[in-house]
Short mmCIF file of C-alpha atoms in Angstrom, two decimals:
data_model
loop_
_atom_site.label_atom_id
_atom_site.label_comp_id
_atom_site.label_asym_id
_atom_site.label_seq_id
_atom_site.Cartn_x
_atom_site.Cartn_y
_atom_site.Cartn_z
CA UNK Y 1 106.61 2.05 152.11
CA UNK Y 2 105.38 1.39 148.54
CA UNK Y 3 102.24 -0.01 146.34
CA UNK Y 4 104.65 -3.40 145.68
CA UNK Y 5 105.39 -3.76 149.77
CA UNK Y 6 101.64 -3.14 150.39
CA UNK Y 7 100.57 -5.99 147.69
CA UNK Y 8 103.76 -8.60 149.28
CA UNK Y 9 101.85 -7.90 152.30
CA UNK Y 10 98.81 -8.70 151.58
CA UNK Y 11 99.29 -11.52 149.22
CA UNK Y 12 101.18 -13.02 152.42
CA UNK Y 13 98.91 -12.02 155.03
CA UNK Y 14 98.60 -14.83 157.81
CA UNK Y 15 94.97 -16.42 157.64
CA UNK Y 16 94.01 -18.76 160.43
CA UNK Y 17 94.19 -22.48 158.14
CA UNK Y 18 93.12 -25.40 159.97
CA UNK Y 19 91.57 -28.64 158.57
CA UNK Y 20 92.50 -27.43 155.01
CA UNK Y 21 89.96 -24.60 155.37
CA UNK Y 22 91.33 -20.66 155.50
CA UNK Y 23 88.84 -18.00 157.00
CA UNK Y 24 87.75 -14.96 155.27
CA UNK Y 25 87.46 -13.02 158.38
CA UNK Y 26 90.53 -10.95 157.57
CA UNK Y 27 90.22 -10.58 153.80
CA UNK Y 28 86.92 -9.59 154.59
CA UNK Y 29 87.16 -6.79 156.73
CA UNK Y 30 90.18 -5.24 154.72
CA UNK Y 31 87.89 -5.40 151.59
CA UNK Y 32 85.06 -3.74 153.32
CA UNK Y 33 87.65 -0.70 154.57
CA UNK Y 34 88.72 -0.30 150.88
CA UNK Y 35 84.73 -0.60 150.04
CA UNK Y 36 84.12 2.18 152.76
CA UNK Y 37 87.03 4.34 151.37
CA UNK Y 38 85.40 4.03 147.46
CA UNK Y 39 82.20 5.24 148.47
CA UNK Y 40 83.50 8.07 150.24
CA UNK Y 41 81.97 6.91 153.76
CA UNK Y 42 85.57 6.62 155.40
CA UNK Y 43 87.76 10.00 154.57
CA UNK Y 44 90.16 10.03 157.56
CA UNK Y 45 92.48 7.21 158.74
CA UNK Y 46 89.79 6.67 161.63
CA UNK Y 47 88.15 3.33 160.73
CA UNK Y 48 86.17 2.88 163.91
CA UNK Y 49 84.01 -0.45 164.81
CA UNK Y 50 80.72 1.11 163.57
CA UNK Y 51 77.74 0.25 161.91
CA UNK Y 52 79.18 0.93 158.75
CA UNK Y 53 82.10 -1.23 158.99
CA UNK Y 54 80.41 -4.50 160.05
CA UNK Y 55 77.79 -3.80 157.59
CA UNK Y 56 80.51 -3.60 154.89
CA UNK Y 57 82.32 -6.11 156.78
CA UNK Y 58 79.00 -8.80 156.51
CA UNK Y 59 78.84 -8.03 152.88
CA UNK Y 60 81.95 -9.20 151.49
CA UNK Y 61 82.26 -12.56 154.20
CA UNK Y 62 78.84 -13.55 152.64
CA UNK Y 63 80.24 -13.85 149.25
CA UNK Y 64 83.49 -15.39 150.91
CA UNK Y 65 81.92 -17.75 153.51
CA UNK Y 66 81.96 -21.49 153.50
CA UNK Y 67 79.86 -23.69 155.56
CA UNK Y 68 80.35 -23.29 158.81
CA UNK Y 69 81.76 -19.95 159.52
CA UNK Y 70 80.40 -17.23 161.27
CA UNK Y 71 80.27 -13.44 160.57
CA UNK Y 72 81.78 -12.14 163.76
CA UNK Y 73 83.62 -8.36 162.42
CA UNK Y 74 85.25 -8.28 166.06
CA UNK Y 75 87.57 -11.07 165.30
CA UNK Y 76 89.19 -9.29 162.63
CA UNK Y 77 89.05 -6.23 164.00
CA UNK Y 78 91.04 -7.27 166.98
CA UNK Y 79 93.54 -9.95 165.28
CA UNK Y 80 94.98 -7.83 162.22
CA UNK Y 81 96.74 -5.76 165.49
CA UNK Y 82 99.34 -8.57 164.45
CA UNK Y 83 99.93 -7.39 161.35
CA UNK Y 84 102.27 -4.27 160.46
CA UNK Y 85 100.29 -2.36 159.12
CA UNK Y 86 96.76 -2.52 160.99
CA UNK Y 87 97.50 -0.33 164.37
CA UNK Y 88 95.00 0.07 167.40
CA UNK Y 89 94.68 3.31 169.16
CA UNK Y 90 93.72 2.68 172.80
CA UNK Y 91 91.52 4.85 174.70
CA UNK Y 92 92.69 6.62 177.73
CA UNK Y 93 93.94 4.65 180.97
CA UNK Y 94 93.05 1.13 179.13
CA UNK Y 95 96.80 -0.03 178.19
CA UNK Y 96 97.19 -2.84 180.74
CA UNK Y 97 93.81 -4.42 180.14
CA UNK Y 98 93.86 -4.11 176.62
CA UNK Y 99 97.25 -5.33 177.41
CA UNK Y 100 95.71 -8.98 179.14
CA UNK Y 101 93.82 -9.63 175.93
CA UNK Y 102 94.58 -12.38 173.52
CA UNK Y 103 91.65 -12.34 171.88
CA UNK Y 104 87.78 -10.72 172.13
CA UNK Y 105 84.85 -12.47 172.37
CA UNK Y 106 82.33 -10.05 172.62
CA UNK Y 107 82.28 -6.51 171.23
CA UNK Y 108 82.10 -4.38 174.54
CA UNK Y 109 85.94 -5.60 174.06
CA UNK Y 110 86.56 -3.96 171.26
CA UNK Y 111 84.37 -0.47 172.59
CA UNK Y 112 85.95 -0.60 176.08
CA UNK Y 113 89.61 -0.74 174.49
CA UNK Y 114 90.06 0.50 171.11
CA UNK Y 115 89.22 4.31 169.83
CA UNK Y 116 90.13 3.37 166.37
CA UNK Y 117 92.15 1.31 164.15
CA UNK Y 118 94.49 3.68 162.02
CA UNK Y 119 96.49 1.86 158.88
CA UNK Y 120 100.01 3.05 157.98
CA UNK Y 121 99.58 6.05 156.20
CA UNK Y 122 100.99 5.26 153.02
CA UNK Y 123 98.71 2.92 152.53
CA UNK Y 124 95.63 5.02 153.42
CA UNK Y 125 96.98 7.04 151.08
CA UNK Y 126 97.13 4.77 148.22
CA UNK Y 127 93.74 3.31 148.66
CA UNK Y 128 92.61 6.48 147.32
CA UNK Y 129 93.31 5.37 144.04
CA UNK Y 130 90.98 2.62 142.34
CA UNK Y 131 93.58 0.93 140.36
CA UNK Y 132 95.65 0.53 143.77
CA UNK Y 133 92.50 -1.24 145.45
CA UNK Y 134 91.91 -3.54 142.67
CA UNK Y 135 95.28 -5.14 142.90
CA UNK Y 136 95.24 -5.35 146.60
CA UNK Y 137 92.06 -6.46 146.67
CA UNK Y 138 93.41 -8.96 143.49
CA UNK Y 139 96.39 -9.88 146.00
CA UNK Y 140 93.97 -10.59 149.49
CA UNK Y 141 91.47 -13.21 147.31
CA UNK Y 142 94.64 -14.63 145.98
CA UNK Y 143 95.92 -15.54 149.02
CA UNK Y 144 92.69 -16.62 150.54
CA UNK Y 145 92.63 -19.61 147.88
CA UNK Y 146 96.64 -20.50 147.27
CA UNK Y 147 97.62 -23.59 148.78
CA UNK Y 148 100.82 -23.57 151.20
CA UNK Y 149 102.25 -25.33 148.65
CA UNK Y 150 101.81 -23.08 146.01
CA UNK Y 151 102.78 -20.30 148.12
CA UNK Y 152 106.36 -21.99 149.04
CA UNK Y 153 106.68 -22.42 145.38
CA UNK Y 154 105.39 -18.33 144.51
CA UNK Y 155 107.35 -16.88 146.92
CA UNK Y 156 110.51 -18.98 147.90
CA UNK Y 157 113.42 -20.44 145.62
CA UNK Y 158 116.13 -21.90 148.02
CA UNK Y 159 115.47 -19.44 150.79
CA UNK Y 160 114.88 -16.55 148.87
CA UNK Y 161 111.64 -14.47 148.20
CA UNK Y 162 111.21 -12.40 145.24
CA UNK Y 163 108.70 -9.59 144.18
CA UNK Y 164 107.51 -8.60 140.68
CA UNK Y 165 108.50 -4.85 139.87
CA UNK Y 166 106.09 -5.17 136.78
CA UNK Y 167 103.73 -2.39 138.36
CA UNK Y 168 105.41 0.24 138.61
CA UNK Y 169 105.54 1.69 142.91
CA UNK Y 170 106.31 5.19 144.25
CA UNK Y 171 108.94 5.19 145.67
CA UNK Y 172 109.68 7.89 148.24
CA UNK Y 173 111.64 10.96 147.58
CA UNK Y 174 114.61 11.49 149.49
CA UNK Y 175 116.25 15.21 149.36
CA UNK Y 176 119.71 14.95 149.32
CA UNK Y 177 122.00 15.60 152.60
CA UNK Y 178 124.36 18.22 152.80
CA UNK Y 179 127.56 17.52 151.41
CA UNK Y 180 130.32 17.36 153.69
CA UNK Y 181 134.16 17.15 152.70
CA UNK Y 182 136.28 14.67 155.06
CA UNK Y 183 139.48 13.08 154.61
CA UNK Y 184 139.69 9.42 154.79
CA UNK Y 185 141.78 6.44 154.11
CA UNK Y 186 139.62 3.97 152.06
CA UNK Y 187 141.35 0.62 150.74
CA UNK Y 188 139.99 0.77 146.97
CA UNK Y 189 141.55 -2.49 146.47
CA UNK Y 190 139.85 -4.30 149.21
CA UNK Y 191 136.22 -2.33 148.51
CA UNK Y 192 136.30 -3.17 144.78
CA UNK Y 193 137.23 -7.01 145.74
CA UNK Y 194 134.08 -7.26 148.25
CA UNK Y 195 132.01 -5.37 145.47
CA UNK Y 196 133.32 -7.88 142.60
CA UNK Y 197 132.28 -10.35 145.28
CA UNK Y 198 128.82 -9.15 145.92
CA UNK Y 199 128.21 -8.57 142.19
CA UNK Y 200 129.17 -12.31 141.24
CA UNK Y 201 126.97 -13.65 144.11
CA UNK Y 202 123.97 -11.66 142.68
CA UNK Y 203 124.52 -12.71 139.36
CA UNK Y 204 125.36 -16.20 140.10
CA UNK Y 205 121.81 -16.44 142.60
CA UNK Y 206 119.71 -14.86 139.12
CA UNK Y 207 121.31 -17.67 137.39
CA UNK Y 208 119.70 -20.25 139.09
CA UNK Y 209 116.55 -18.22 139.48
CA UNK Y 210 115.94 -18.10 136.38
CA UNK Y 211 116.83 -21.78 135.53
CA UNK Y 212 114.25 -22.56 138.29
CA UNK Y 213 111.65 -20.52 136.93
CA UNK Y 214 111.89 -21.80 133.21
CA UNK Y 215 112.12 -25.22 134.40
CA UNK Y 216 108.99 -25.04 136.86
CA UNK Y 217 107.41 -24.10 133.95
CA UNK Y 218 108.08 -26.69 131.78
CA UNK Y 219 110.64 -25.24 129.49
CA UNK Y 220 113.93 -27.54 130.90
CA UNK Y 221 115.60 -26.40 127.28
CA UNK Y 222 115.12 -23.11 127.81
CA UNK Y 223 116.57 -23.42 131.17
CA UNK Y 224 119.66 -24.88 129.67
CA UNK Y 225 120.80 -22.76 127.46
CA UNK Y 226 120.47 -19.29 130.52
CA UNK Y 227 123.83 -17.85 129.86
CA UNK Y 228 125.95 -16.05 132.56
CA UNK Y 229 126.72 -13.71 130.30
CA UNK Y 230 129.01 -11.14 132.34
CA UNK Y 231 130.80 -14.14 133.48
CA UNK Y 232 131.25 -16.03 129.52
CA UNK Y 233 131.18 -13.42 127.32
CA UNK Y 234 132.78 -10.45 129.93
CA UNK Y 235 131.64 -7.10 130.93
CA UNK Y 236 130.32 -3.67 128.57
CA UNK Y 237 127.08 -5.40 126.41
CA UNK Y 238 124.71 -4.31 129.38
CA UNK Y 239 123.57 -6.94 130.56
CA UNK Y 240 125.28 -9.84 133.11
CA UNK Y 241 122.14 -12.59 132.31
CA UNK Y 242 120.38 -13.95 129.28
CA UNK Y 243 117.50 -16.14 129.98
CA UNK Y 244 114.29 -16.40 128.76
CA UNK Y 245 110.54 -14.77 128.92
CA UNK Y 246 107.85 -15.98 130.80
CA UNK Y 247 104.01 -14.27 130.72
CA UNK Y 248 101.88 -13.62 133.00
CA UNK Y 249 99.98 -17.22 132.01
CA UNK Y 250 103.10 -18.81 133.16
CA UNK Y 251 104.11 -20.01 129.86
CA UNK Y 252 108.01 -19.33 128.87
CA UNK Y 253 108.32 -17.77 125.60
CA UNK Y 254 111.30 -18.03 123.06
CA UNK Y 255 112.20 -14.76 123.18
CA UNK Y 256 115.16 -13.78 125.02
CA UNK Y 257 115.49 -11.65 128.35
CA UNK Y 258 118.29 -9.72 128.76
CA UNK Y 259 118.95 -8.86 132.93
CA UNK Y 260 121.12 -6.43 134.50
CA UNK Y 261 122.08 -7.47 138.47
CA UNK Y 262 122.44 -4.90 141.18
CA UNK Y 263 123.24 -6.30 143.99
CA UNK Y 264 123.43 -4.67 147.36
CA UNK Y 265 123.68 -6.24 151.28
CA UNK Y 266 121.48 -3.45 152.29
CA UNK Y 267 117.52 -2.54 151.60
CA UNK Y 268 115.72 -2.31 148.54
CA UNK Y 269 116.12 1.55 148.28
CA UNK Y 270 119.68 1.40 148.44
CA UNK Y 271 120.91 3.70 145.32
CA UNK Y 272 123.03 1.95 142.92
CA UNK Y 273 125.19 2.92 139.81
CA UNK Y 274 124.30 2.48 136.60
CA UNK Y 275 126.26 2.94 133.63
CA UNK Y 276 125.42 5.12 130.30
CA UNK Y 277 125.61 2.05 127.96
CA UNK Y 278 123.39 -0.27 130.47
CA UNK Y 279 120.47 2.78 130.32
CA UNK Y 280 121.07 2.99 126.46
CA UNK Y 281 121.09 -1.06 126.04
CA UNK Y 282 117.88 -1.07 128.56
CA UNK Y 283 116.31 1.77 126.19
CA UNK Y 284 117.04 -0.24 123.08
CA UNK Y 285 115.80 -3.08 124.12
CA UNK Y 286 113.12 -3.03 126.72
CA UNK Y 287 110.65 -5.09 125.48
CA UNK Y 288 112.86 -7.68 126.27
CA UNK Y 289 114.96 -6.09 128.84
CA UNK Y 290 115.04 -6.77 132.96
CA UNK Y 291 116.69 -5.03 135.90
CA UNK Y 292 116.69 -7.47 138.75
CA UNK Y 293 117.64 -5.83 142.21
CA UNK Y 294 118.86 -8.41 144.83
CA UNK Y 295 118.77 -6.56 148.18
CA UNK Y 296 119.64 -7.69 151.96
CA UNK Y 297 121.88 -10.33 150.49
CA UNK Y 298 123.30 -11.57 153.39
CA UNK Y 299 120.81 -11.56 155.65
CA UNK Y 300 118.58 -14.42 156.52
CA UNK Y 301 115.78 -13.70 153.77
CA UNK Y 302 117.32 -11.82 150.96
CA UNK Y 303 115.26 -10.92 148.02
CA UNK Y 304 114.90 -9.78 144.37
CA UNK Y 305 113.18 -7.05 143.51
CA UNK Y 306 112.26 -6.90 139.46
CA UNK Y 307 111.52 -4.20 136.99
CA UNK Y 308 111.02 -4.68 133.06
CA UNK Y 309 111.34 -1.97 130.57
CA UNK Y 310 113.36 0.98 129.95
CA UNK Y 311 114.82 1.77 133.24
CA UNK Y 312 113.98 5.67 133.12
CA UNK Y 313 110.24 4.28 133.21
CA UNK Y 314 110.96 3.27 136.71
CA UNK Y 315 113.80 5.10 138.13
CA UNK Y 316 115.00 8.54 138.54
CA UNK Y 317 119.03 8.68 137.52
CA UNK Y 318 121.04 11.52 138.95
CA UNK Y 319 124.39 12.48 137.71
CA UNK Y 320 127.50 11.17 140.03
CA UNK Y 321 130.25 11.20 137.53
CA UNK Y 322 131.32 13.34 135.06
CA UNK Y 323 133.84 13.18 132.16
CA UNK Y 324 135.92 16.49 131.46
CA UNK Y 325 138.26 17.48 128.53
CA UNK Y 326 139.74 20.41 127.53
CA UNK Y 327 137.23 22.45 125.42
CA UNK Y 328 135.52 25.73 125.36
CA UNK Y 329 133.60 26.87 128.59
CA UNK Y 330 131.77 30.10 129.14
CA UNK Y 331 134.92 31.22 131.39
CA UNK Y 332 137.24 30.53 128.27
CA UNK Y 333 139.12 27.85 129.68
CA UNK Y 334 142.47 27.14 127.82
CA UNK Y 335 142.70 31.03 126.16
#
């Protein structure tokens, strides 16, 4: 997993809302693990219900409370289990009781049952690192004061959710597998119709993204004049979209955005090609340049994944394709 999956999460975590109020219990007790891993108290991926944690724990739901909740650590403790990446370690022969519980009510619940919590460890890992805290920690108080409706609006546009690539993740390294040499009959013809097909979809859905975005933020003109660009203009100037620049005030700008669609029906580390003149283009211009990946199209939540800058900054390009022509090689080729 990455930095950008852990900050989704967290900026989406499910808080219990009732009565228009949200409780801090959660936010709280994630802040006081990160607080516990700054000071150097928790080292391993161990976080046990101790002293430590529910003092940490008391500190930050003081300065979250509202009137009317109650510093219990245990709640937490025991409901982030739903949550993916927040994992309970049982203690010998107490599966099927630990099993029975929906909730806790006392702690001699949580001691009987639980050895430890242990997080994903990715994510341990990253909370090492201060800057990584501060924008999870950034993404948890965000979500404890959002409204559903501004949520729906952040994080949906017609069914689809979308993540900012401006931070840029770590992405894992995968070696490469063996190469193997086996004959096959592929239809080109049909493959590059379904990839024309995919491609177009993509395009067409960042089309009406970005129209959507400009005009949410009050720039209907600017929404207007997004250009399919691929589509009007045709292929090789390195880009399929122009639109146009928002900040991070939510203000669009008049300076133009030039996108590049890749568009896959698998995950969001699905390798793609990209071409010599989109890098150069993207290295030209990346102040005002974006590469917006739309991944698990055709499931039930597909999503776009974005990135802004040169895209060397971001990603590592390997060599697929190369062009040969007859000229002088060490073996003297052509003598």
């Amino acid at each position: 997993m990455s930095l950008l999956y852990y900050e989704s999460i967290f900026s989406q975590l499910n808080l219990h809302r009732a009565g228009g109020h949200t409780s801090p219990h959660k936010v709280a007790m994630l802040l006081a693990v990160m607080d516990l891993v700054e000071d150097g108290t928790l080292t391993e991926n161990m976080i046990k219900y101790s002293k430590a944690l529910t003092r940490a724990f008391a500190r930050r739901f003081k300065e979250l409370q509202s009137a009317g909740d109650r510093a219990r650590a245990i709640y937490p403790y025991f409901h982030l289990r739903k949550d993916r990446f927040w994992h309970h370690n049982l203690k010998p022969g107490r599966s099927e009781a630990y099993a029975r519980l929906s909730t806790v009510t006392t702690r001699s619940q949580i001691d009987d049952n639980v050895a430890f919590v242990s997080l994903d460890q990715e994510l341990f890992e990253l909370l090492g690192n201060s800057d990584v805290r501060q924008l999870l920690r950034d993404a948890l108080r965000d979500n404890l004061t959002i409204t559903e409706e501004e949520r729906r609006a952040r994080l949906e546009v017609g069914g689809w959710d979308w993540l900012d690539g401006s931070i840029p993740e770590r992405l894992p390294i995968v070696a490469s597998p063996r190469r193997e040499y086996v004959a096959r009959h592929i239809n080109h013809s049909l493959r590059e119709a379904e990839n024309r097909k995919l491609g177009e979809s993509g395009e067409r859905f960042v089309l009406h993204f970005e129209r959507f975005c400009l005009t949410r933020a009050g720039r209907e003109d600017l929404a207007n004049e997004v250009e399919w660009t691929s589509k009007e203009r045709g292929d090789g100037l390195g880009y399929d979209v122009r639109s146009f620049q928002i900040g991070d005030d939510g203000l669009a700008r008049d300076q133009e955005l030039f996108i590049e669609v890749k568009t896959t029906n698998q995950g969001r580390y699905q390798p793609f090609y990209i071409s010599e003149n989109e890098v150069q283009f993207s290295r030209e211009t990346q102040d005002r340049y974006g590469l917006y990946r739309v991944y698990d199209f055709y499931s039930e939540s597909p999503r776009l994944y974005r990135i802004h800058g040169h895209v060397e900054s971001h990603l590592r390009l390997n060599p697929v394709l190369y062009r040969a022509d007859f000229g002088y090689t060490p073996e003297g080729l052509g003598q």
